[in-house]
Coordinates of C-alpha atoms and ligand atoms in Angstrom, one line a residue:
M1 CA -11.5 -37.0 27.7
H2 CA -14.8 -37.7 25.5
S3 CA -18.2 -36.6 25.7
F4 CA -20.1 -39.8 25.4
T5 CA -21.8 -40.4 28.9
Y6 CA -24.7 -42.2 30.6
R7 CA -27.3 -39.7 32.2
Q8 CA -30.1 -41.5 34.0
Q9 CA -29.0 -44.6 32.1
H10 CA -29.2 -43.1 28.7
L11 CA -26.1 -42.8 26.6
H12 CA -25.5 -39.1 25.5
C13 CA -23.1 -37.4 22.7
E14 CA -22.7 -33.9 24.4
D15 CA -26.3 -32.9 25.5
I16 CA -28.0 -35.3 22.8
P17 CA -29.5 -38.7 23.6
V18 CA -27.6 -40.9 21.3
R19 CA -31.1 -42.7 20.9
T20 CA -32.2 -39.7 18.8
A21 CA -29.5 -39.7 16.5
A22 CA -30.2 -43.5 15.5
E23 CA -34.0 -42.5 15.3
R24 CA -33.4 -39.7 13.0
F25 CA -30.5 -41.4 10.8
G26 CA -30.8 -45.3 11.4
T27 CA -28.2 -47.6 12.0
P28 CA -25.2 -48.5 11.6
L29 CA -24.5 -44.7 12.1
Y30 CA -21.2 -43.2 13.0
L31 CA -21.5 -40.4 15.5
Y32 CA -18.8 -38.0 16.3
S33 CA -18.7 -35.1 18.9
A34 CA -17.4 -31.8 17.9
E35 CA -16.4 -30.9 21.5
T36 CA -14.4 -33.9 21.7
L37 CA -12.3 -33.2 18.7
R38 CA -11.6 -29.7 19.6
D39 CA -10.6 -30.6 22.9
H40 CA -8.0 -32.9 21.8
Y41 CA -6.8 -30.9 19.4
R42 CA -6.4 -27.9 22.0
K43 CA -4.7 -30.2 24.3
L44 CA -2.0 -31.4 22.1
H45 CA -1.4 -27.7 21.1
A46 CA -1.3 -26.4 24.5
A47 CA 1.1 -29.1 25.7
F48 CA 3.6 -28.2 22.8
R49 CA 3.0 -24.5 23.1
D50 CA 6.5 -23.7 23.9
F51 CA 7.5 -25.0 20.5
D52 CA 4.7 -23.0 18.5
P53 CA 3.8 -26.3 16.8
L54 CA 2.2 -26.9 13.6
I55 CA -0.5 -29.9 14.1
C56 CA -1.2 -31.8 11.0
Y57 CA -4.2 -33.7 11.7
S58 CA -3.7 -37.1 9.6
V59 CA -6.7 -37.1 7.3
K60 CA -6.7 -40.8 7.0
A61 CA -7.8 -41.2 10.5
N62 CA -11.3 -39.6 9.7
S63 CA -11.4 -38.0 6.4
N64 CA -15.0 -36.6 6.6
L65 CA -15.0 -33.1 5.2
A66 CA -16.9 -31.6 8.5
I67 CA -14.3 -33.2 10.5
L68 CA -11.4 -31.8 8.5
N69 CA -13.1 -28.5 8.4
L70 CA -13.7 -28.2 12.0
L71 CA -10.2 -29.0 12.8
V72 CA -9.0 -26.6 9.9
R73 CA -11.0 -23.7 11.5
E74 CA -9.2 -24.6 14.7
G75 CA -5.9 -23.8 13.1
A76 CA -4.9 -27.4 12.1
G77 CA -3.0 -28.3 9.1
L78 CA -3.2 -31.7 7.5
D79 CA -1.2 -34.7 6.8
I80 CA -2.1 -36.3 3.6
V81 CA -1.0 -39.6 1.7
S82 CA -2.8 -39.4 -1.5
G83 CA -4.3 -37.3 -4.3
G84 CA -7.8 -38.0 -2.8
E85 CA -6.8 -36.8 0.6
L86 CA -5.3 -33.4 -1.1
F87 CA -8.3 -33.0 -3.0
R88 CA -10.3 -33.3 0.6
A89 CA -7.8 -30.8 2.3
K90 CA -8.7 -28.3 -0.5
K91 CA -12.4 -28.7 -0.2
A92 CA -12.0 -28.6 3.6
G93 CA -10.4 -25.0 3.1
C94 CA -6.9 -26.0 4.7
P95 CA -4.2 -23.4 3.8
A96 CA -1.8 -25.0 1.1
E97 CA 1.3 -23.9 3.6
K98 CA -0.1 -26.5 6.3
I99 CA -0.3 -29.3 4.2
V100 CA 2.5 -32.3 4.6
Y101 CA 2.2 -35.2 2.2
A102 CA 3.8 -38.6 3.2
S103 CA 3.3 -42.0 1.3
V104 CA 5.8 -44.5 -0.1
G105 CA 4.0 -44.5 -3.4
K106 CA 3.2 -41.1 -4.8
T107 CA 2.6 -40.9 -8.3
E108 CA 3.9 -38.7 -10.9
E109 CA 0.2 -37.0 -11.3
E110 CA 0.2 -36.9 -7.5
I111 CA 3.2 -35.2 -7.1
R112 CA 2.6 -32.7 -9.8
D113 CA -0.7 -31.6 -8.3
A114 CA 0.7 -31.2 -4.9
L115 CA 3.4 -29.0 -6.2
E116 CA 1.2 -26.9 -8.3
Y117 CA -0.9 -26.5 -5.0
R118 CA 2.3 -25.3 -3.2
I119 CA 1.8 -27.6 -0.2
H120 CA 4.2 -27.0 2.8
M121 CA 6.4 -30.0 2.0
F122 CA 6.3 -33.6 0.8
N123 CA 7.7 -36.3 3.3
V124 CA 10.0 -38.4 1.1
E125 CA 10.3 -41.9 1.7
S126 CA 12.8 -43.1 -0.7
I127 CA 15.7 -41.9 -3.1
P128 CA 13.7 -43.1 -6.4
E129 CA 10.8 -40.9 -5.1
L130 CA 13.4 -37.8 -4.3
R131 CA 14.7 -38.2 -7.9
R132 CA 11.1 -38.3 -9.6
I133 CA 10.2 -35.4 -7.4
N134 CA 13.4 -33.4 -8.5
E135 CA 12.7 -34.3 -12.0
I136 CA 8.9 -33.4 -12.0
A137 CA 9.9 -30.2 -10.2
G138 CA 12.6 -29.1 -12.7
E139 CA 9.9 -29.8 -15.5
A140 CA 7.7 -27.3 -13.7
G141 CA 10.2 -24.7 -13.1
K142 CA 9.5 -25.2 -9.5
R143 CA 11.4 -26.0 -6.3
A144 CA 10.0 -28.9 -4.4
P145 CA 10.0 -28.5 -0.5
A146 CA 10.8 -31.7 1.2
A147 CA 11.7 -33.5 4.5
L148 CA 13.4 -36.7 4.4
R149 CA 11.4 -39.7 6.2
F150 CA 14.0 -41.2 8.5
N151 CA 13.4 -44.8 9.6
P152 CA 15.1 -45.0 13.0
D153 CA 14.6 -48.8 13.3
I154 CA 12.9 -48.4 16.4
Q155 CA 10.3 -50.9 18.0
P156 CA 7.4 -49.5 19.9
D157 CA 5.1 -51.9 21.8
T158 CA 2.0 -52.1 19.0
H159 CA 0.4 -54.2 16.6
A160 CA 2.7 -55.3 13.9
Y161 CA 0.7 -53.8 11.2
I162 CA 0.8 -50.6 12.4
T163 CA 4.6 -50.6 13.2
T164 CA 6.3 -48.3 11.1
G165 CA 9.7 -47.3 12.2
K166 CA 11.7 -50.9 12.0
K167 CA 14.0 -51.3 9.2
E168 CA 12.0 -54.3 8.0
T169 CA 9.2 -51.9 7.1
K170 CA 8.7 -50.2 3.9
F171 CA 8.6 -46.5 5.3
G172 CA 11.5 -43.9 5.2
M173 CA 15.2 -44.3 4.8
D174 CA 17.9 -45.5 7.2
I175 CA 20.2 -42.9 8.8
E176 CA 23.2 -43.4 6.5
T177 CA 20.9 -42.5 3.4
V178 CA 19.3 -39.9 4.9
R179 CA 22.6 -38.2 6.1
H180 CA 24.5 -38.9 2.6
T181 CA 21.5 -37.3 0.7
L182 CA 21.5 -34.2 3.2
L183 CA 25.1 -33.7 2.8
N184 CA 25.0 -34.3 -1.3
Q185 CA 21.8 -32.3 -1.7
G186 CA 23.1 -30.4 -5.0
E187 CA 22.3 -33.9 -6.7
F188 CA 18.9 -32.8 -6.3
P189 CA 18.9 -29.0 -7.5
H190 CA 15.1 -28.9 -7.7
V191 CA 14.4 -29.9 -4.1
D192 CA 14.4 -27.6 -1.2
F193 CA 15.5 -29.7 1.5
R194 CA 13.8 -28.5 4.9
G195 CA 14.4 -31.2 7.4
I196 CA 13.6 -34.5 8.8
H197 CA 10.3 -36.5 9.3
V198 CA 9.8 -39.4 11.4
H199 CA 6.6 -41.5 12.3
I200 CA 7.3 -44.8 13.9
G201 CA 3.8 -46.2 14.4
S202 CA 0.5 -45.8 15.8
Q203 CA -1.4 -46.6 19.3
I204 CA 1.9 -46.2 20.9
T205 CA 0.9 -45.5 24.8
D206 CA 4.2 -44.6 26.4
A207 CA 7.0 -42.1 25.5
L208 CA 10.2 -44.1 25.5
P209 CA 10.2 -45.0 21.7
F210 CA 9.6 -41.4 20.9
Q211 CA 12.3 -40.4 23.0
R212 CA 14.8 -43.1 21.6
T213 CA 13.8 -41.7 18.1
L214 CA 14.4 -38.2 18.5
Q215 CA 17.7 -39.1 20.3
K216 CA 18.7 -40.6 16.9
V217 CA 17.2 -37.9 15.0
L218 CA 19.3 -35.2 17.1
E219 CA 22.6 -37.4 16.2
L220 CA 21.5 -37.2 12.5
T221 CA 20.6 -33.3 12.9
E222 CA 23.6 -32.4 14.7
H223 CA 25.9 -34.4 12.3
V224 CA 24.6 -32.6 9.0
Q225 CA 24.4 -29.1 10.7
S226 CA 28.0 -29.4 12.0
K227 CA 28.8 -30.0 8.1
G228 CA 27.1 -26.7 7.2
I229 CA 23.5 -28.0 6.2
A230 CA 20.6 -25.5 7.2
L231 CA 17.5 -27.4 8.3
S232 CA 14.2 -25.9 9.0
A233 CA 11.7 -28.6 10.1
L234 CA 11.3 -31.4 12.2
N235 CA 8.2 -33.5 12.0
I236 CA 7.6 -36.0 14.7
G237 CA 4.7 -37.8 12.9
G238 CA 1.7 -39.0 14.9
G239 CA 1.3 -42.3 16.9
L240 CA -0.1 -41.3 20.2
G241 CA -2.2 -44.2 21.9
I242 CA -5.6 -43.9 23.4
V243 CA -7.9 -45.7 25.7
Y244 CA -10.0 -48.6 24.4
E245 CA -10.2 -51.2 27.0
N246 CA -7.7 -50.7 30.1
E247 CA -4.6 -49.0 28.4
Q248 CA -3.0 -46.2 30.3
P249 CA -1.7 -43.8 27.7
Q250 CA 0.6 -41.0 28.5
T251 CA -1.3 -37.5 28.4
A252 CA -0.5 -34.8 25.9
D253 CA 1.4 -33.0 28.5
D254 CA 3.1 -36.0 29.8
F255 CA 4.6 -36.7 26.1
A256 CA 5.3 -33.0 25.6
Q257 CA 7.1 -33.2 28.9
A258 CA 8.9 -36.4 28.1
V259 CA 10.1 -35.2 24.6
A260 CA 10.6 -31.6 25.3
P261 CA 14.3 -31.8 26.5
V262 CA 15.5 -33.5 23.0
L263 CA 13.4 -31.3 21.2
R264 CA 15.0 -28.2 22.7
K265 CA 18.4 -29.7 21.7
I266 CA 17.1 -30.5 18.1
N267 CA 15.9 -26.9 18.2
L268 CA 13.9 -26.8 14.8
P269 CA 10.1 -25.5 13.9
L270 CA 7.8 -28.6 15.0
I271 CA 5.2 -30.7 13.3
L272 CA 3.1 -33.2 14.5
E273 CA 0.9 -35.4 12.6
P274 CA -1.7 -36.8 15.2
G275 CA -4.8 -38.7 13.8
R276 CA -6.2 -41.5 16.6
F277 CA -5.3 -39.0 19.4
I278 CA -7.7 -36.5 18.0
A279 CA -10.7 -38.4 16.5
G280 CA -10.3 -41.8 18.1
N281 CA -12.6 -41.4 21.4
A282 CA -14.4 -38.6 19.6
G283 CA -16.8 -41.0 17.9
I284 CA -19.0 -44.4 18.6
L285 CA -20.4 -46.7 15.9
L286 CA -24.3 -47.3 16.6
T287 CA -25.6 -50.4 15.7
K288 CA -29.3 -52.4 16.2
V289 CA -29.2 -56.0 17.4
L290 CA -30.8 -58.1 14.9
Y291 CA -31.1 -61.5 16.7
V292 CA -30.1 -63.2 19.8
K293 CA -29.0 -66.7 18.5
D294 CA -27.8 -69.3 20.9
T295 CA -26.0 -72.3 19.7
P296 CA -25.1 -75.1 21.9
A297 CA -21.4 -73.9 21.6
K298 CA -22.0 -69.7 22.1
R299 CA -24.3 -67.1 22.0
F300 CA -24.1 -64.7 19.0
L301 CA -25.5 -61.1 19.1
V302 CA -26.1 -60.7 15.5
V303 CA -26.1 -56.7 14.7
D304 CA -26.3 -54.7 11.7
A305 CA -22.9 -53.5 11.4
G306 CA -20.0 -55.6 10.2
M307 CA -16.5 -55.8 9.5
N308 CA -17.4 -53.8 6.2
D309 CA -18.4 -50.7 8.4
M310 CA -15.8 -51.2 11.3
L311 CA -12.8 -53.4 10.3
R312 CA -10.4 -53.0 13.2
P313 CA -11.4 -56.0 15.2
S314 CA -11.0 -58.1 12.4
L315 CA -8.0 -56.8 11.0
Y316 CA -6.0 -56.4 14.0
R317 CA -8.2 -58.1 16.7
A318 CA -8.7 -54.6 18.3
Y319 CA -10.7 -54.2 21.4
H320 CA -13.6 -51.9 21.2
E321 CA -15.8 -51.3 24.2
I322 CA -19.4 -52.2 23.3
L323 CA -22.3 -51.1 25.5
P324 CA -26.2 -50.9 25.1
V325 CA -27.3 -47.4 24.6
E326 CA -30.0 -47.7 27.1
Q327 CA -28.9 -49.4 30.4
K328 CA -32.3 -50.5 31.3
K329 CA -33.5 -52.3 34.4
S330 CA -35.8 -54.6 32.8
E331 CA -35.3 -58.4 33.0
P332 CA -33.3 -59.7 30.0
C333 CA -35.6 -61.9 28.0
Q334 CA -32.6 -64.5 27.8
P335 CA -30.2 -65.5 30.7
P336 CA -26.9 -63.8 30.7
R337 CA -24.2 -65.5 28.8
P338 CA -20.8 -64.3 27.0
A339 CA -22.0 -63.6 23.4
D340 CA -19.7 -62.9 20.2
V341 CA -20.9 -59.5 18.8
V342 CA -21.1 -60.4 15.1
G343 CA -22.2 -58.5 11.8
P344 CA -24.2 -59.9 8.8
I345 CA -20.9 -60.5 6.7
C346 CA -20.3 -64.1 5.2
E347 CA -17.1 -64.6 6.9
S348 CA -16.1 -65.9 10.2
G349 CA -13.8 -63.1 10.9
D350 CA -16.8 -60.8 11.0
F351 CA -16.9 -59.5 14.6
L352 CA -16.9 -56.5 16.4
G353 CA -16.4 -58.2 19.9
K354 CA -15.7 -61.7 21.5
N355 CA -17.3 -62.9 24.7
R356 CA -18.8 -60.0 25.9
T357 CA -21.7 -60.1 28.6
L358 CA -24.6 -57.8 27.6
T359 CA -27.9 -57.7 28.6
V360 CA -29.6 -56.6 25.3
N361 CA -32.5 -58.1 23.4
E362 CA -33.3 -57.9 19.8
G363 CA -34.1 -54.3 18.5
D364 CA -32.0 -52.9 21.3
L365 CA -29.2 -50.2 20.3
M366 CA -25.5 -50.7 21.0
A367 CA -22.6 -48.3 20.9
V368 CA -19.3 -49.3 19.8
F369 CA -16.7 -47.0 21.6
G370 CA -13.4 -45.7 20.2
A371 CA -14.7 -45.5 16.4
G372 CA -13.8 -42.0 15.7
A373 CA -10.6 -42.9 14.1
Y374 CA -10.0 -45.5 11.2
G375 CA -13.6 -46.3 11.5
F376 CA -15.6 -45.1 8.7
S377 CA -12.5 -44.3 6.9
M378 CA -11.4 -48.1 6.5
S379 CA -15.2 -48.9 5.9
S380 CA -15.9 -50.7 2.4
N381 CA -18.7 -51.9 0.3
Y382 CA -18.1 -55.9 0.8
N383 CA -21.1 -57.8 0.3
S384 CA -22.7 -54.8 -1.4
R385 CA -23.4 -53.1 1.8
R386 CA -24.2 -49.3 1.6
R387 CA -21.5 -47.7 3.6
P388 CA -23.1 -46.2 7.0
A389 CA -24.4 -42.3 7.6
E390 CA -22.2 -40.3 9.6
A391 CA -23.5 -37.6 12.0
L392 CA -21.8 -34.9 14.1
V393 CA -22.8 -33.2 17.3
H394 CA -21.8 -29.7 17.5
E395 CA -23.0 -26.6 19.3
G396 CA -26.0 -28.6 20.7
K397 CA -27.4 -29.7 17.5
I398 CA -27.0 -32.8 15.7
S399 CA -26.2 -32.7 11.6
L400 CA -25.8 -35.3 9.3
I401 CA -22.1 -35.0 7.6
R402 CA -22.8 -38.0 5.3
K403 CA -25.6 -39.6 3.9
R404 CA -26.2 -43.4 4.2
E405 CA -25.2 -44.6 0.5
S406 CA -28.0 -45.8 -1.7
E407 CA -28.3 -48.9 -3.7
D408 CA -27.6 -46.6 -6.7
D409 CA -24.3 -45.5 -5.1
L410 CA -23.2 -49.0 -5.2
I411 CA -23.6 -49.5 -9.0
R412 CA -22.8 -45.9 -9.6
H413 CA -19.7 -47.0 -11.6
E414 CA -20.5 -49.9 -13.2
Q415 CA -22.1 -50.8 -16.5
M416 CA -23.8 -54.2 -17.9
V417 CA -21.9 -56.0 -20.3
P418 CA -21.4 -53.8 -23.6
Ligands
LIG501 N1 1.6 -39.8 10.1 C1 2.0 -40.8 9.2 C2 3.1 -40.7 8.2 C3 1.1 -42.1 9.2 O1 1.3 -43.0 8.5 C4 0.1 -42.1 10.3 C5 -0.8 -43.4 10.3 C6 -0.1 -41.1 11.2 C7 0.7 -39.8 11.2 C8 -1.2 -40.8 12.2 O2 -1.1 -41.7 13.0 P1 -2.1 -41.6 14.7 O3 -1.7 -40.7 15.1 O4 -3.4 -41.9 14.0 O5 -1.6 -43.1 15.2 N2 -5.4 -48.5 10.6 C9 -4.8 -48.6 11.9 C10 -4.0 -47.0 12.0 C11 -2.9 -47.2 10.7 C12 -1.9 -45.9 10.8 C13 -1.4 -45.5 9.5 N3 -0.7 -44.2 9.8 C14 -5.7 -48.7 13.0 O6 -7.0 -48.8 12.7 O7 -5.0 -48.5 14.1

């Protein structure tokens, strides 16, 4: 479900005409719906209610404070991967006992700060990291709560860059290493081993790879429990796919029903780490057509948002629906012709969409759908472009939740040759 709909040919976000947002805050602009964010969180929570899950929203998907705060107020915890995300989690008011911390490269400082803050647990990705955590906890006179990230060697059907559960990827540890470590946990006296973490990838639309993964987790937990090891957590990660084009992803209920039997057998307190499922379709990127450029080979719709604002099409060749904000009846000034929607950046890989048939003119507004997750959070200042503003529709009102960057912001941390 999402709250971006056409009413009398005008795109609305909940009850607010999207054009209003662009007029107030300019373009490019990320625009989010609080109703959609909440709806997705609640659907997932309800689907797993029999397991009383802790849903730790994955901050990397969209880390704006207002969005984190909105989800935290709903009861969500947060899944973080850096000191910066821990800082955001604190600012957003997330209780420490609802924070889980993954990342293959946690620094000493990050580990120390997270321990100090008493987060719920680390998702530990390697033995060297486990040693480091053990050492730091020992020095601090604390015990570090940890789940071991298990790499199940499962191939989901998704883009190679966002596949994380194959043995060739850098994530987690193989079954033997996890088993051995749990059985010999005395080697890490300052670590409190709580359980298992898995996250096999992102934008996964069917349940089978999750079921296969959990079957392997079951083997693992049964084995170590039979040797007297106590476990108290199972974190099944995120990865649920959404609709960008014509995908038919499982619903939250389908997913829960598919994995419930094996989860019941594993029988441990459950954590999930969804990012895209919650935020993906809760946001659009608004952009204005600057030029309609016809060349003998092609038509280009040159818009004011580029790959620095929205990287997914360039990086993964990801498809995002792009539609005019006003579906007007007036005649287009050019005859229709498939067009590439491109940004102003000096790279041929700078596109938001290819071969789209759109009847728009210069000055028209367009919406890039599915931009709520991994949109702004992957944006950059490339070509010294100021990162866009972000706005949220919440309880019938629209508010700016991140100002557009200024030119001064671009050079804030720089100085001339001393
Ligand atoms: N947990 C862990 C440990 C993760 O690494 C991730 C995402 C998530 C949870 C959340 O996954 P989700 O539910 O959003 O699929 N930039 C890419 C996606 C990278 C995902 C990285 N890890 C994209 O734009 O598609």
